[in-house]
């Protein structure tokens, strides 16, 4: 197993100190995310799920903060926040057709400076399987009521912790947050860029992802766990799909090129 540290000539006691030193944890986490993204995001998802299942009061405490003293989530009536939500919902309707159009152009008239086909297919597949299929399946399976629907905030439905299957909700349920999933899915745009631009793109996208996602909490539409676990699940799926498409990128691109040549008279 490769080490996170530049020197491998350290004693076992020194290695134990390095692992136990909290100051080094951020660097270790970043290194693990860069070199083992699937394992890192999977571990993050499991840990986050455990925390919210073991301490469900976190969700209620955060939602109480968002509800202020009125209990009816007054920020949900703010025009600026409603406009932010509308922008989040419209953005994928603009981005997805653009990526699809680039894929079609590459299939019909390949250009070396355009988006490579395997990257476009990765992005479209990720959106279809993640925010499209996985999140909607969880909503139907878990059946969790939204914060503004439970008795703690003036509604009539019971509160249930994350991942606990319930019949409180029949449609458009709380877990997991679809709009938070589409927000974090924007990070996949960074993978379409050259490698040297990706970190900058992720840093630029992070405030937008946070604003779109946390907006759902102050609206009383989602619990904190709905948002955080939607992020974790999407990052894990993103890492897994990217590994598949990147490893087979040359073959996918060649297949699209062959298709283009067959269509050329």
One Martini backbone bead per residue (centre of mass of N, CA, C, O) as a GRO file, in nm:
protein
  265
    1UNK     BB    1   0.096   0.037   0.024
    2UNK     BB    2   0.076   0.355  -0.016
    3UNK     BB    3   0.199   0.654   0.091
    4UNK     BB    4   0.138   0.990   0.218
    5UNK     BB    5   0.444   1.004   0.248
    6UNK     BB    6   0.763   1.076   0.140
    7UNK     BB    7   0.857   0.874   0.362
    8UNK     BB    8   0.930   0.513   0.436
    9UNK     BB    9   1.150   0.550   0.692
   10UNK     BB   10   0.947   0.478   0.923
   11UNK     BB   11   0.832   0.402   1.206
   12UNK     BB   12   0.569   0.262   1.364
   13UNK     BB   13   0.543   0.484   1.585
   14UNK     BB   14   0.543   0.719   1.386
   15UNK     BB   15   0.295   0.632   1.223
   16UNK     BB   16   0.099   0.645   1.462
   17UNK     BB   17   0.136   0.947   1.509
   18UNK     BB   18   0.042   1.045   1.233
   19UNK     BB   19  -0.247   0.923   1.253
   20UNK     BB   20  -0.314   1.070   1.545
   21UNK     BB   21  -0.274   1.350   1.420
   22UNK     BB   22  -0.503   1.597   1.358
   23UNK     BB   23  -0.331   1.790   1.172
   24UNK     BB   24  -0.315   1.553   0.935
   25UNK     BB   25  -0.602   1.482   0.835
   26UNK     BB   26  -0.659   1.671   0.590
   27UNK     BB   27  -0.424   1.557   0.416
   28UNK     BB   28  -0.517   1.263   0.419
   29UNK     BB   29  -0.795   1.310   0.294
   30UNK     BB   30  -0.695   1.437   0.029
   31UNK     BB   31  -0.521   1.198  -0.063
   32UNK     BB   32  -0.749   0.987  -0.065
   33UNK     BB   33  -0.933   1.136  -0.268
   34UNK     BB   34  -0.724   1.138  -0.505
   35UNK     BB   35  -0.640   0.810  -0.498
   36UNK     BB   36  -0.940   0.709  -0.344
   37UNK     BB   37  -1.243   0.809  -0.421
   38UNK     BB   38  -1.436   0.573  -0.370
   39UNK     BB   39  -1.353   0.504  -0.078
   40UNK     BB   40  -1.386   0.790   0.040
   41UNK     BB   41  -1.691   0.837  -0.034
   42UNK     BB   42  -1.796   0.581   0.103
   43UNK     BB   43  -1.700   0.648   0.389
   44UNK     BB   44  -1.850   0.917   0.413
   45UNK     BB   45  -2.136   0.801   0.384
   46UNK     BB   46  -2.132   0.610   0.627
   47UNK     BB   47  -2.063   0.819   0.846
   48UNK     BB   48  -2.303   1.009   0.799
   49UNK     BB   49  -2.524   0.801   0.846
   50UNK     BB   50  -2.450   0.730   1.136
   51UNK     BB   51  -2.485   1.008   1.265
   52UNK     BB   52  -2.792   1.052   1.187
   53UNK     BB   53  -2.893   0.785   1.320
   54UNK     BB   54  -2.771   0.832   1.614
   55UNK     BB   55  -2.846   1.168   1.576
   56UNK     BB   56  -3.149   1.296   1.501
   57UNK     BB   57  -3.143   1.580   1.651
   58UNK     BB   58  -2.992   1.742   1.438
   59UNK     BB   59  -3.225   1.792   1.244
   60UNK     BB   60  -3.413   1.943   1.442
   61UNK     BB   61  -3.218   2.171   1.523
   62UNK     BB   62  -3.177   2.294   1.241
   63UNK     BB   63  -3.480   2.341   1.178
   64UNK     BB   64  -3.533   2.531   1.416
   65UNK     BB   65  -3.342   2.747   1.320
   66UNK     BB   66  -3.494   2.794   1.042
   67UNK     BB   67  -3.782   2.862   1.194
   68UNK     BB   68  -3.741   2.991   1.441
   69UNK     BB   69  -4.017   3.110   1.632
   70UNK     BB   70  -4.259   3.043   1.428
   71UNK     BB   71  -4.234   2.745   1.266
   72UNK     BB   72  -4.263   2.842   0.926
   73UNK     BB   73  -4.031   2.932   0.752
   74UNK     BB   74  -3.988   3.249   0.649
   75UNK     BB   75  -3.764   3.230   0.415
   76UNK     BB   76  -3.962   3.100   0.196
   77UNK     BB   77  -4.069   3.416   0.125
   78UNK     BB   78  -3.818   3.499  -0.012
   79UNK     BB   79  -3.746   3.613  -0.323
   80UNK     BB   80  -3.441   3.547  -0.348
   81UNK     BB   81  -3.466   3.242  -0.262
   82UNK     BB   82  -3.668   3.165  -0.484
   83UNK     BB   83  -3.481   3.239  -0.719
   84UNK     BB   84  -3.256   3.041  -0.645
   85UNK     BB   85  -3.426   2.789  -0.681
   86UNK     BB   86  -3.503   2.833  -0.979
   87UNK     BB   87  -3.213   2.828  -1.084
   88UNK     BB   88  -3.149   2.536  -0.997
   89UNK     BB   89  -3.378   2.407  -1.179
   90UNK     BB   90  -3.280   2.530  -1.463
   91UNK     BB   91  -2.978   2.464  -1.512
   92UNK     BB   92  -2.998   2.164  -1.620
   93UNK     BB   93  -3.174   2.250  -1.875
   94UNK     BB   94  -2.909   2.380  -2.001
   95UNK     BB   95  -2.665   2.184  -1.970
   96UNK     BB   96  -2.759   1.911  -2.091
   97UNK     BB   97  -2.811   2.003  -2.389
   98UNK     BB   98  -2.519   2.101  -2.435
   99UNK     BB   99  -2.379   1.827  -2.394
  100UNK     BB  100  -2.543   1.676  -2.608
  101UNK     BB  101  -2.461   1.857  -2.847
  102UNK     BB  102  -2.157   1.792  -2.830
  103UNK     BB  103  -2.189   1.490  -2.885
  104UNK     BB  104  -2.322   1.513  -3.164
  105UNK     BB  105  -2.098   1.671  -3.302
  106UNK     BB  106  -1.879   1.454  -3.256
  107UNK     BB  107  -2.034   1.232  -3.420
  108UNK     BB  108  -2.059   1.405  -3.697
  109UNK     BB  109  -1.805   1.636  -3.633
  110UNK     BB  110  -1.509   1.606  -3.544
  111UNK     BB  111  -1.323   1.776  -3.274
  112UNK     BB  112  -1.040   1.818  -3.083
  113UNK     BB  113  -1.156   2.081  -2.907
  114UNK     BB  114  -1.373   1.919  -2.807
  115UNK     BB  115  -1.559   1.732  -2.626
  116UNK     BB  116  -1.523   1.435  -2.516
  117UNK     BB  117  -1.735   1.173  -2.535
  118UNK     BB  118  -1.686   1.035  -2.253
  119UNK     BB  119  -1.754   1.291  -2.089
  120UNK     BB  120  -2.042   1.335  -2.185
  121UNK     BB  121  -2.147   1.054  -2.102
  122UNK     BB  122  -2.086   1.078  -1.807
  123UNK     BB  123  -2.266   1.321  -1.741
  124UNK     BB  124  -2.538   1.202  -1.840
  125UNK     BB  125  -2.531   0.942  -1.668
  126UNK     BB  126  -2.511   1.072  -1.392
  127UNK     BB  127  -2.779   1.230  -1.400
  128UNK     BB  128  -2.961   0.982  -1.449
  129UNK     BB  129  -2.866   0.804  -1.192
  130UNK     BB  130  -2.877   1.013  -0.972
  131UNK     BB  131  -3.100   1.246  -0.969
  132UNK     BB  132  -3.294   1.060  -1.127
  133UNK     BB  133  -3.291   0.761  -0.989
  134UNK     BB  134  -3.182   0.737  -0.695
  135UNK     BB  135  -3.338   0.966  -0.553
  136UNK     BB  136  -3.626   0.878  -0.639
  137UNK     BB  137  -3.610   0.598  -0.506
  138UNK     BB  138  -3.567   0.696  -0.214
  139UNK     BB  139  -3.826   0.854  -0.181
  140UNK     BB  140  -4.012   0.602  -0.216
  141UNK     BB  141  -3.881   0.411  -0.002
  142UNK     BB  142  -3.868   0.593   0.264
  143UNK     BB  143  -4.095   0.820   0.325
  144UNK     BB  144  -4.014   1.112   0.416
  145UNK     BB  145  -4.094   1.377   0.584
  146UNK     BB  146  -4.107   1.699   0.592
  147UNK     BB  147  -4.054   1.950   0.805
  148UNK     BB  148  -4.332   2.115   0.726
  149UNK     BB  149  -4.504   1.826   0.805
  150UNK     BB  150  -4.442   1.811   1.095
  151UNK     BB  151  -4.531   1.849   1.427
  152UNK     BB  152  -4.290   2.040   1.515
  153UNK     BB  153  -4.405   2.246   1.253
  154UNK     BB  154  -4.740   2.215   1.223
  155UNK     BB  155  -4.800   1.942   1.138
  156UNK     BB  156  -4.910   1.574   1.090
  157UNK     BB  157  -4.632   1.434   1.081
  158UNK     BB  158  -4.379   1.227   1.141
  159UNK     BB  159  -4.068   1.180   1.260
  160UNK     BB  160  -3.775   1.060   1.077
  161UNK     BB  161  -3.498   0.921   1.027
  162UNK     BB  162  -3.250   0.847   0.853
  163UNK     BB  163  -3.328   0.553   0.658
  164UNK     BB  164  -3.614   0.533   0.763
  165UNK     BB  165  -3.880   0.357   0.700
  166UNK     BB  166  -4.185   0.508   0.566
  167UNK     BB  167  -4.551   0.615   0.542
  168UNK     BB  168  -4.577   0.935   0.555
  169UNK     BB  169  -4.488   0.932   0.247
  170UNK     BB  170  -4.577   0.912  -0.110
  171UNK     BB  171  -4.468   1.196  -0.231
  172UNK     BB  172  -4.228   1.410  -0.246
  173UNK     BB  173  -3.992   1.354  -0.056
  174UNK     BB  174  -3.715   1.415   0.154
  175UNK     BB  175  -3.556   1.140   0.099
  176UNK     BB  176  -3.363   1.285  -0.086
  177UNK     BB  177  -3.219   1.567  -0.215
  178UNK     BB  178  -3.258   1.670  -0.536
  179UNK     BB  179  -3.134   1.965  -0.540
  180UNK     BB  180  -2.869   1.879  -0.403
  181UNK     BB  181  -2.786   1.677  -0.621
  182UNK     BB  182  -2.776   1.883  -0.859
  183UNK     BB  183  -2.571   2.066  -0.726
  184UNK     BB  184  -2.331   1.859  -0.685
  185UNK     BB  185  -2.328   1.776  -0.993
  186UNK     BB  186  -2.165   2.028  -1.091
  187UNK     BB  187  -1.882   1.909  -1.028
  188UNK     BB  188  -1.867   1.741  -1.295
  189UNK     BB  189  -1.771   1.977  -1.474
  190UNK     BB  190  -1.470   1.963  -1.390
  191UNK     BB  191  -1.415   1.683  -1.545
  192UNK     BB  192  -1.434   1.827  -1.838
  193UNK     BB  193  -1.174   1.947  -1.774
  194UNK     BB  194  -0.876   2.013  -1.743
  195UNK     BB  195  -0.681   1.920  -1.482
  196UNK     BB  196  -0.565   2.219  -1.411
  197UNK     BB  197  -0.885   2.333  -1.365
  198UNK     BB  198  -1.049   2.172  -1.149
  199UNK     BB  199  -0.997   2.301  -0.872
  200UNK     BB  200  -1.099   2.583  -0.947
  201UNK     BB  201  -1.387   2.493  -1.025
  202UNK     BB  202  -1.469   2.376  -0.749
  203UNK     BB  203  -1.429   2.636  -0.587
  204UNK     BB  204  -1.639   2.799  -0.757
  205UNK     BB  205  -1.889   2.594  -0.703
  206UNK     BB  206  -1.928   2.566  -0.393
  207UNK     BB  207  -2.112   2.815  -0.322
  208UNK     BB  208  -2.347   2.722  -0.502
  209UNK     BB  209  -2.404   2.452  -0.367
  210UNK     BB  210  -2.462   2.566  -0.086
  211UNK     BB  211  -2.692   2.758  -0.159
  212UNK     BB  212  -2.887   2.553  -0.287
  213UNK     BB  213  -2.900   2.352  -0.041
  214UNK     BB  214  -2.955   2.535   0.216
  215UNK     BB  215  -3.219   2.651   0.106
  216UNK     BB  216  -3.390   2.392   0.174
  217UNK     BB  217  -3.377   2.426   0.483
  218UNK     BB  218  -3.502   2.720   0.514
  219UNK     BB  219  -3.775   2.613   0.374
  220UNK     BB  220  -3.853   2.319   0.502
  221UNK     BB  221  -3.788   2.074   0.281
  222UNK     BB  222  -3.519   1.990   0.449
  223UNK     BB  223  -3.289   1.815   0.595
  224UNK     BB  224  -2.964   1.787   0.658
  225UNK     BB  225  -2.944   1.483   0.574
  226UNK     BB  226  -3.060   1.513   0.290
  227UNK     BB  227  -2.819   1.681   0.190
  228UNK     BB  228  -2.558   1.531   0.278
  229UNK     BB  229  -2.637   1.249   0.152
  230UNK     BB  230  -2.665   1.350  -0.132
  231UNK     BB  231  -2.377   1.434  -0.165
  232UNK     BB  232  -2.239   1.162  -0.102
  233UNK     BB  233  -2.378   0.987  -0.317
  234UNK     BB  234  -2.287   1.159  -0.562
  235UNK     BB  235  -1.980   1.136  -0.517
  236UNK     BB  236  -1.965   0.832  -0.536
  237UNK     BB  237  -2.089   0.801  -0.819
  238UNK     BB  238  -1.892   0.986  -0.962
  239UNK     BB  239  -1.633   0.827  -0.901
  240UNK     BB  240  -1.721   0.559  -1.031
  241UNK     BB  241  -1.793   0.660  -1.319
  242UNK     BB  242  -1.527   0.798  -1.385
  243UNK     BB  243  -1.356   0.543  -1.379
  244UNK     BB  244  -1.500   0.399  -1.609
  245UNK     BB  245  -1.474   0.622  -1.835
  246UNK     BB  246  -1.169   0.679  -1.817
  247UNK     BB  247  -1.065   0.383  -1.867
  248UNK     BB  248  -1.264   0.391  -2.153
  249UNK     BB  249  -1.215   0.645  -2.333
  250UNK     BB  250  -1.079   0.550  -2.597
  251UNK     BB  251  -1.304   0.350  -2.685
  252UNK     BB  252  -1.537   0.550  -2.689
  253UNK     BB  253  -1.416   0.751  -2.890
  254UNK     BB  254  -1.374   0.544  -3.119
  255UNK     BB  255  -1.672   0.468  -3.153
  256UNK     BB  256  -1.767   0.751  -3.234
  257UNK     BB  257  -1.580   0.778  -3.479
  258UNK     BB  258  -1.694   0.539  -3.638
  259UNK     BB  259  -1.978   0.653  -3.656
  260UNK     BB  260  -1.897   0.904  -3.817
  261UNK     BB  261  -1.779   0.754  -4.069
  262UNK     BB  262  -2.042   0.604  -4.149
  263UNK     BB  263  -2.205   0.884  -4.198
  264UNK     BB  264  -2.002   0.948  -4.407
  265UNK     BB  265  -2.011   0.980  -4.763
   0.00000   0.00000   0.00000
